[in-house]
Short mmCIF file of C-alpha atoms in Angstrom, two decimals:
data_model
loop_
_atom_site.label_atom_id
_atom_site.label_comp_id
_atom_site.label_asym_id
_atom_site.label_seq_id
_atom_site.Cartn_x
_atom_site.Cartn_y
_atom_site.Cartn_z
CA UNK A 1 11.54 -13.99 6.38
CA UNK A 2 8.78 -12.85 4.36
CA UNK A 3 9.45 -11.58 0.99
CA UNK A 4 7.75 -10.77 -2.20
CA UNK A 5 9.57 -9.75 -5.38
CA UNK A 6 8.17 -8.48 -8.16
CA UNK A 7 9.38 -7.97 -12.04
CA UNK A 8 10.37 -6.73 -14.22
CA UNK A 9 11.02 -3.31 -12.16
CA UNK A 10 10.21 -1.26 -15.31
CA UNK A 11 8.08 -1.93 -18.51
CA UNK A 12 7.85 -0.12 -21.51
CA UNK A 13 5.31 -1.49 -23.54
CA UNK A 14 3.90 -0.17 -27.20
CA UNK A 15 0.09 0.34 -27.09
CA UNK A 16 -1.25 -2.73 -28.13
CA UNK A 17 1.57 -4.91 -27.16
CA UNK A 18 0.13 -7.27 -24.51
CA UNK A 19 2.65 -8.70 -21.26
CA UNK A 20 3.09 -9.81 -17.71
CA UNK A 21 4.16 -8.52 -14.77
CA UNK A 22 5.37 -11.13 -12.10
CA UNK A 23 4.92 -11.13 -8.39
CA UNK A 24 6.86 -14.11 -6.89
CA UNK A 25 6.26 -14.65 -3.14
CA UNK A 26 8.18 -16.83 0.06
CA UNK A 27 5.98 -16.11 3.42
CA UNK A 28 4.25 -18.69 5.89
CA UNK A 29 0.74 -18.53 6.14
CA UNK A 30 -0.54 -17.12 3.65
CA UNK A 31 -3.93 -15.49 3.43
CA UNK A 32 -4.54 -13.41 0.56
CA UNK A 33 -2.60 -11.28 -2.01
CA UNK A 34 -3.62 -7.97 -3.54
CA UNK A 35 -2.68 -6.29 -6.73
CA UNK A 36 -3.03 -2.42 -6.41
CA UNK A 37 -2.16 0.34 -9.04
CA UNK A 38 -0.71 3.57 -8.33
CA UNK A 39 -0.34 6.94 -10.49
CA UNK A 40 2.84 9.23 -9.74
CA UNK A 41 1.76 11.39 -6.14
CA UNK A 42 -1.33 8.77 -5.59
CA UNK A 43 -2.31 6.22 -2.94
CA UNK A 44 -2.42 2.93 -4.35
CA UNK A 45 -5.77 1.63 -6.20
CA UNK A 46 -6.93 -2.38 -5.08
CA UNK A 47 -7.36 -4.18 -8.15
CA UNK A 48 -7.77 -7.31 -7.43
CA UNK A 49 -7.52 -10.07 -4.25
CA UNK A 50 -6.70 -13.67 -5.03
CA UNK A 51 -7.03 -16.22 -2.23
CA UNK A 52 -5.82 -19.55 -3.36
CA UNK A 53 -3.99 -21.23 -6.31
CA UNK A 54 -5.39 -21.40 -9.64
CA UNK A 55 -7.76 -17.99 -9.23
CA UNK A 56 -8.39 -15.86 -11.95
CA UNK A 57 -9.93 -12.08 -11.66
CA UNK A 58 -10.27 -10.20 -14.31
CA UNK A 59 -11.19 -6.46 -15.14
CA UNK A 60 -11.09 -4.65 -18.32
CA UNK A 61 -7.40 -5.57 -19.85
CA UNK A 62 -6.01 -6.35 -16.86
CA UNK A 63 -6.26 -10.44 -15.28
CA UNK A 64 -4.64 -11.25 -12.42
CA UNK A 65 -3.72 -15.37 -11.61
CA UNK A 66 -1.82 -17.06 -8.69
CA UNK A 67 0.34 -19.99 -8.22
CA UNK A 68 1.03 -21.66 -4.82
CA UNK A 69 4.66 -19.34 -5.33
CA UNK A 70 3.78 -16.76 -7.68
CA UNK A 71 1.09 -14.47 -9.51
CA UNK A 72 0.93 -12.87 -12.90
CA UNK A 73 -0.74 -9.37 -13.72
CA UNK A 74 -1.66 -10.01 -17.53
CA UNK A 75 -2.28 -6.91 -19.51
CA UNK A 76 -3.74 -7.22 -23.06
CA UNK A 77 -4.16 -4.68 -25.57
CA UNK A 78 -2.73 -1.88 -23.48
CA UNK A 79 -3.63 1.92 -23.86
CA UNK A 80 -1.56 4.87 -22.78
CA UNK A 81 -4.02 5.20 -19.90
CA UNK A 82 -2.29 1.86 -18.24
CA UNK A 83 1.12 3.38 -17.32
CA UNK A 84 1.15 3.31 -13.75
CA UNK A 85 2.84 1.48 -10.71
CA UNK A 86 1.45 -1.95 -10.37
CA UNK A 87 2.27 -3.15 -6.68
CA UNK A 88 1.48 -6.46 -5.25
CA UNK A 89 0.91 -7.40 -2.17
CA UNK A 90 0.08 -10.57 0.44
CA UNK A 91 -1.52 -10.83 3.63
CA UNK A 92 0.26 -12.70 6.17
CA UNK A 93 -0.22 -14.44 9.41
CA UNK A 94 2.93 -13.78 11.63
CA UNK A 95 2.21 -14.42 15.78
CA UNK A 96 -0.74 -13.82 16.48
CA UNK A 97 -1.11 -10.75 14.18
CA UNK A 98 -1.68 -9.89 9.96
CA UNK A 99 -0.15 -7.48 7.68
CA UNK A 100 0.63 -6.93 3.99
CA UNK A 101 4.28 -7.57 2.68
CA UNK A 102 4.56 -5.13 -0.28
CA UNK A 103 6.44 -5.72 -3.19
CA UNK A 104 8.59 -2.94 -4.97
CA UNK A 105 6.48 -2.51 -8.07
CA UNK A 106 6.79 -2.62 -11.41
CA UNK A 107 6.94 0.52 -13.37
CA UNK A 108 4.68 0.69 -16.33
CA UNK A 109 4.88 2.85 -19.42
CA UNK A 110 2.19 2.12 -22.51
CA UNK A 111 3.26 4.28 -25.73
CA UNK A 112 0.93 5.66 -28.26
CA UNK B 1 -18.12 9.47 -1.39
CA UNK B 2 -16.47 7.20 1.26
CA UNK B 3 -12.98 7.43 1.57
CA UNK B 4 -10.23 8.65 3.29
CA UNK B 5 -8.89 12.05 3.63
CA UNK B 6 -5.37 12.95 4.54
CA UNK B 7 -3.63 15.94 4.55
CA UNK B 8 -2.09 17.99 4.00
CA UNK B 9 -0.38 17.10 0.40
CA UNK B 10 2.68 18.31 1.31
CA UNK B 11 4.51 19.32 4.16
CA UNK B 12 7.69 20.51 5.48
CA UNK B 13 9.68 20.20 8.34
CA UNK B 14 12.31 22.09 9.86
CA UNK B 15 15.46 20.78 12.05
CA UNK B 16 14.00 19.69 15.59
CA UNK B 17 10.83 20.17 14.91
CA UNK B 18 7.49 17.50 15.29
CA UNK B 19 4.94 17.03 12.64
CA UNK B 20 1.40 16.11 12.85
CA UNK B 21 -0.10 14.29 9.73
CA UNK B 22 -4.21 14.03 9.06
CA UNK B 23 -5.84 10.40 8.50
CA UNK B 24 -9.85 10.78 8.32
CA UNK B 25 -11.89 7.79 7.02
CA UNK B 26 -15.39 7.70 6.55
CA UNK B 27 -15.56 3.93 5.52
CA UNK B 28 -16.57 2.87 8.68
CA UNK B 29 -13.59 0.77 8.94
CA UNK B 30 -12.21 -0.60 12.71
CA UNK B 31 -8.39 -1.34 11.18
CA UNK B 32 -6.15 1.99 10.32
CA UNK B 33 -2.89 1.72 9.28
CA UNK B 34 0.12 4.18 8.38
CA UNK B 35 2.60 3.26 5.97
CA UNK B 36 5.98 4.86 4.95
CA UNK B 37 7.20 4.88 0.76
CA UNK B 38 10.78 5.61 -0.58
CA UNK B 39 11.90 5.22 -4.11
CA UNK B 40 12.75 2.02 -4.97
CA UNK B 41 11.25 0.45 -1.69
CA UNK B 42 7.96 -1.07 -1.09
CA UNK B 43 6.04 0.16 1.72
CA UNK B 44 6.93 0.09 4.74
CA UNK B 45 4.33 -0.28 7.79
CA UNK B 46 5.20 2.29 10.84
CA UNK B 47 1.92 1.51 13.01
CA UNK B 48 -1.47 0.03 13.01
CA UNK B 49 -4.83 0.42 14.82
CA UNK B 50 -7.35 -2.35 15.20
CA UNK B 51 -10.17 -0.65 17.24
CA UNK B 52 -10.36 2.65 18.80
CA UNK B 53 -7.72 3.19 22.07
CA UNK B 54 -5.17 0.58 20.40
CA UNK B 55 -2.07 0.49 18.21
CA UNK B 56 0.87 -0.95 17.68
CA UNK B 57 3.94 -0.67 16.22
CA UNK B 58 4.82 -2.01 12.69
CA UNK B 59 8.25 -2.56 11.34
CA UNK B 60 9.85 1.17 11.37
CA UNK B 61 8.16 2.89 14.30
CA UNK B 62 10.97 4.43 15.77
CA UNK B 63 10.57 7.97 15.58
CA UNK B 64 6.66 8.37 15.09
CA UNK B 65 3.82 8.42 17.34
CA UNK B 66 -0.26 7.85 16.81
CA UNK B 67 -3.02 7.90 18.63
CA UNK B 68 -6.36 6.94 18.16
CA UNK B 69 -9.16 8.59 20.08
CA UNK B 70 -11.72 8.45 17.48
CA UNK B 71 -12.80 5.64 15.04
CA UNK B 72 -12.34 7.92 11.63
CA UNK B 73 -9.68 9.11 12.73
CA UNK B 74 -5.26 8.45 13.28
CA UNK B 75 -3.01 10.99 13.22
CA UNK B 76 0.98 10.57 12.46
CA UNK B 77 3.28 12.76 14.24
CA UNK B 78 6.81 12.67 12.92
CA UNK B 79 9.23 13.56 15.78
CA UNK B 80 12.19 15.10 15.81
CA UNK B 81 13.76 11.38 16.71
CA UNK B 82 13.14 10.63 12.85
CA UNK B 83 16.58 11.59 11.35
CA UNK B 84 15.37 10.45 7.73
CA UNK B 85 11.60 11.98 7.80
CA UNK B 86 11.65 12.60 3.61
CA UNK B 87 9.07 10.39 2.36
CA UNK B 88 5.63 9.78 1.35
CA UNK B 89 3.42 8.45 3.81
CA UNK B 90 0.09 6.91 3.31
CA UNK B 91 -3.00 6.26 5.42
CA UNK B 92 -5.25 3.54 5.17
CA UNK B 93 -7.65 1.33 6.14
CA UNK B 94 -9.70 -2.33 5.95
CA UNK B 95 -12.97 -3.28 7.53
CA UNK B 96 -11.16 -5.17 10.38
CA UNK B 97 -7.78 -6.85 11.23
CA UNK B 98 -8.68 -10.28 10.96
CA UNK B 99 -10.99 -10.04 7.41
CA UNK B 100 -9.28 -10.64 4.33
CA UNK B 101 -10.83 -7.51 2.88
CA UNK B 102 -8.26 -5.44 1.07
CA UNK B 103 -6.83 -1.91 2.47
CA UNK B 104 -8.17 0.70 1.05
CA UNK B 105 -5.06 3.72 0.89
CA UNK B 106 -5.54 7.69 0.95
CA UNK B 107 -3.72 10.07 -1.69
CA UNK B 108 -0.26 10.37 0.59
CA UNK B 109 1.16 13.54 1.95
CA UNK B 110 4.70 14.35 0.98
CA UNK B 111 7.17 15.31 3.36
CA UNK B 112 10.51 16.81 3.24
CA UNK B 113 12.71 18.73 5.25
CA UNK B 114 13.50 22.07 5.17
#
């Protein structure tokens, strides 16, 4: 079965204080995975897409890498602004069809 | 702006009763999908659309019915079937089925029962 398991399942981080957030994955046929932030009574946000092992993406403080079994969302120098959801997500193949396997986020809160 | 719409924010529902929820795009986009969140849970998909006149079901679609008559558009009724309707459900969408493009998600509506 598909899964994708992400932690910690809450961060608290003081402003400044750079981390990782973790996005481990087991599914056949993989195609893509997507990182996506989302604010409390949002949709999520894409972030980033990473298609094979050893990308990098990067935007602002956040950069995003994958492994052939995992990915890290790095954050450096975060702000306040950061707190969020950050959900990951990959793209399978599964008979004949697609879809995204969500993971169950990690909760982020950056203190001033 | 491109994007999609849904609404309404919030709704409620009352004991036997069906519920219809918006899903406009104006992205252009062939692929529509509707996805159900808990606490705690990751999303779960309820039904897809790849082109106009087809859908199918995703992992929890018992209980809710689409339809999609119009390109921009896939509506989510929540039937009376659905004993655990309380959630937030979002809408979205990607360019096509088979591109790796990523989905692109409206702002939810929140449902609960009365």
């Amino acid at each position: 079965e598909d899964q994708v398991t992400q932690s910690p399942e809450a961060l608290r981080l003081q402003e400044g204080e750079s981390s990782s957030l973790n996005c481990s994955y087991t599914v056949s046929g993989l195609r893509g995975l997507f990182w996506y932030r989302q604010d409390p009574g949002k949709g999520p946000e894409f972030l980033f897409t990473l298609y094979s092992a050893g990308e990098e993406k990067e935007k602002e403080r956040l950069k995003a890498t994958l492994t052939k079994k995992e990915s890290f969302l790095h954050i450096t120098a975060p702000k306040p602004e950061d707190s969020a959801t950050y959900l990951c997500a990959v793209h399978v193949a599964q008979g004949g069809s697609e879809k995204l396997v969500f993971g169950k986020g990690t909760k982020l809160t950056v203190n001033p | 702006d491109g994007g999609i719409t849904q609404s309404p924010k919030y709704l409620f529902r009352k004991e036997g009763q069906n519920v219809t929820l918006s899903c406009e795009q104006n992205l252009n986009h062939d692929a529509m999908y509707w996805y159900r969140q808990d606490p705690g849970q990751g999303l779960r998909l309820i039904y897809y659309s790849q082109i106009v006149n087809d859908f199918q079901k995703g992992d929890i679609a018992e209980g809710y019915s689409v339809s999609r008559e119009k390109k921009e558009s896939f509506p989510l009724t929540v039937t009376s079937a659905q004993k655990n309707p309380t959630a937030f459900y979002l809408c979205a969408s990607r360019r096509d089925q088979r591109s790796n493009q990523p989905q692109h998600f409206g702002d939810g509506t929140r449902l609960s029962i009365l």
